[in-house]
mmCIF file of C-alpha atoms in Angstrom:
data_model
loop_
_atom_site.group_PDB
_atom_site.id
_atom_site.type_symbol
_atom_site.label_atom_id
_atom_site.label_comp_id
_atom_site.label_asym_id
_atom_site.label_seq_id
_atom_site.Cartn_x
_atom_site.Cartn_y
_atom_site.Cartn_z
ATOM 1 C CA MET D 163 0.000 0.000 0.000
ATOM 2 C CA LYS D 164 1.391 3.372 -0.991
ATOM 3 C CA LEU D 165 0.977 6.362 1.373
ATOM 4 C CA ILE D 166 1.107 9.891 0.007
ATOM 5 C CA ASP D 167 1.777 12.417 2.792
ATOM 6 C CA LEU D 168 0.322 15.815 1.909
ATOM 7 C CA THR D 169 0.186 17.200 5.456
ATOM 8 C CA ALA D 170 2.720 19.945 4.702
ATOM 9 C CA TYR D 171 0.510 21.515 2.018
ATOM 10 C CA GLN D 172 -2.600 23.692 1.910
ATOM 11 C CA CYS D 173 -5.588 23.428 -0.389
ATOM 12 C CA PRO D 174 -5.821 23.200 -3.368
ATOM 13 C CA TYR D 175 -2.437 21.427 -3.719
ATOM 14 C CA PRO D 176 -3.485 18.227 -1.876
ATOM 15 C CA LEU D 177 -6.658 17.909 -3.951
ATOM 16 C CA VAL D 178 -4.732 18.350 -7.203
ATOM 17 C CA GLN D 179 -2.123 15.768 -6.187
ATOM 18 C CA ILE D 180 -4.803 13.306 -5.102
ATOM 19 C CA LYS D 181 -6.625 13.716 -8.428
ATOM 20 C CA LEU D 182 -3.384 13.065 -10.347
ATOM 21 C CA ALA D 183 -2.546 9.976 -8.271
ATOM 22 C CA LEU D 184 -6.041 8.533 -8.616
ATOM 23 C CA LYS D 185 -6.026 8.862 -12.409
ATOM 24 C CA LYS D 186 -3.250 6.242 -12.436
ATOM 25 C CA LEU D 187 -5.241 3.740 -10.343
ATOM 26 C CA LYS D 188 -6.718 0.663 -11.936
ATOM 27 C CA LEU D 189 -10.121 -0.664 -10.953
ATOM 28 C CA GLY D 190 -9.993 -2.142 -7.452
ATOM 29 C CA GLU D 191 -6.622 -0.586 -6.546
ATOM 30 C CA SER D 192 -6.203 1.585 -3.447
ATOM 31 C CA LEU D 193 -4.022 4.452 -2.245
ATOM 32 C CA CYS D 194 -3.613 6.021 1.193
ATOM 33 C CA PHE D 195 -3.360 9.760 1.767
ATOM 34 C CA SER D 196 -2.684 12.018 4.744
ATOM 35 C CA ILE D 197 -3.822 15.645 4.771
ATOM 36 C CA SER D 198 -3.902 18.309 7.480
ATOM 37 C CA ASP D 199 -5.190 21.575 6.030
ATOM 38 C CA SER D 200 -8.742 22.330 7.220
ATOM 39 C CA GLY D 201 -9.909 23.171 3.694
ATOM 40 C CA SER D 202 -8.513 19.914 2.350
ATOM 41 C CA ARG D 203 -10.032 17.920 5.207
ATOM 42 C CA ARG D 204 -13.420 19.295 4.226
ATOM 43 C CA ASP D 205 -13.136 19.359 0.427
ATOM 44 C CA VAL D 206 -11.170 16.211 -0.435
ATOM 45 C CA PRO D 207 -13.523 13.607 1.101
ATOM 46 C CA GLN D 208 -16.531 15.447 -0.327
ATOM 47 C CA PHE D 209 -14.983 15.463 -3.814
ATOM 48 C CA LEU D 210 -13.989 11.788 -3.643
ATOM 49 C CA LYS D 211 -17.452 10.655 -2.605
ATOM 50 C CA LYS D 212 -19.042 12.801 -5.309
ATOM 51 C CA MET D 213 -16.780 11.215 -7.939
ATOM 52 C CA GLY D 214 -17.693 7.682 -6.838
ATOM 53 C CA TYR D 215 -14.506 6.631 -5.043
ATOM 54 C CA GLN D 216 -14.779 4.368 -2.023
ATOM 55 C CA LEU D 217 -13.300 6.251 0.932
ATOM 56 C CA LYS D 218 -12.254 4.750 4.266
ATOM 57 C CA ILE D 219 -10.862 6.959 7.040
ATOM 58 C CA THR D 220 -7.935 5.162 8.651
ATOM 59 C CA ASP D 221 -6.880 7.822 11.178
ATOM 60 C CA GLU D 222 -8.410 11.100 12.272
ATOM 61 C CA SER D 223 -7.008 13.576 14.770
ATOM 62 C CA PRO D 224 -7.335 17.330 15.278
ATOM 63 C CA ASN D 225 -4.150 17.800 13.239
ATOM 64 C CA SER D 226 -4.521 15.341 10.368
ATOM 65 C CA LEU D 227 -6.761 13.014 8.435
ATOM 66 C CA SER D 228 -5.566 9.776 6.848
ATOM 67 C CA PHE D 229 -7.717 7.769 4.498
ATOM 68 C CA MET D 230 -7.660 5.023 1.919
ATOM 69 C CA VAL D 231 -9.280 5.479 -1.475
ATOM 70 C CA THR D 232 -10.298 2.558 -3.672
ATOM 71 C CA LYS D 233 -11.197 2.943 -7.307
ATOM 72 C CA GLY D 234 -14.613 1.391 -7.863
ATOM 73 C CA ASN D 235 -16.551 0.750 -11.033
ATOM 74 C CA ASN D 236 -19.162 3.467 -10.472
ATOM 75 C CA LEU D 237 -16.918 6.456 -11.188
ATOM 76 C CA THR D 238 -18.269 9.545 -12.858
ATOM 77 C CA GLU D 239 -14.986 10.772 -14.320
#
């Protein structure tokens, strides 16, 4: 499992990097991400769910959010 740590960056950089990484995923593959910016913590999960990705939060604290994203077959992009 690959972890992409984006905790040092503010929105929109994490969202852009997550979009780029997910475009390379094949159906059924997963990636893990960590983000910390409050805007990213709000916007990234909302975007992923809207686009049809399966999202599982693996760690949540006041300072960061870590989650795993799996590419499903009901994507809208």
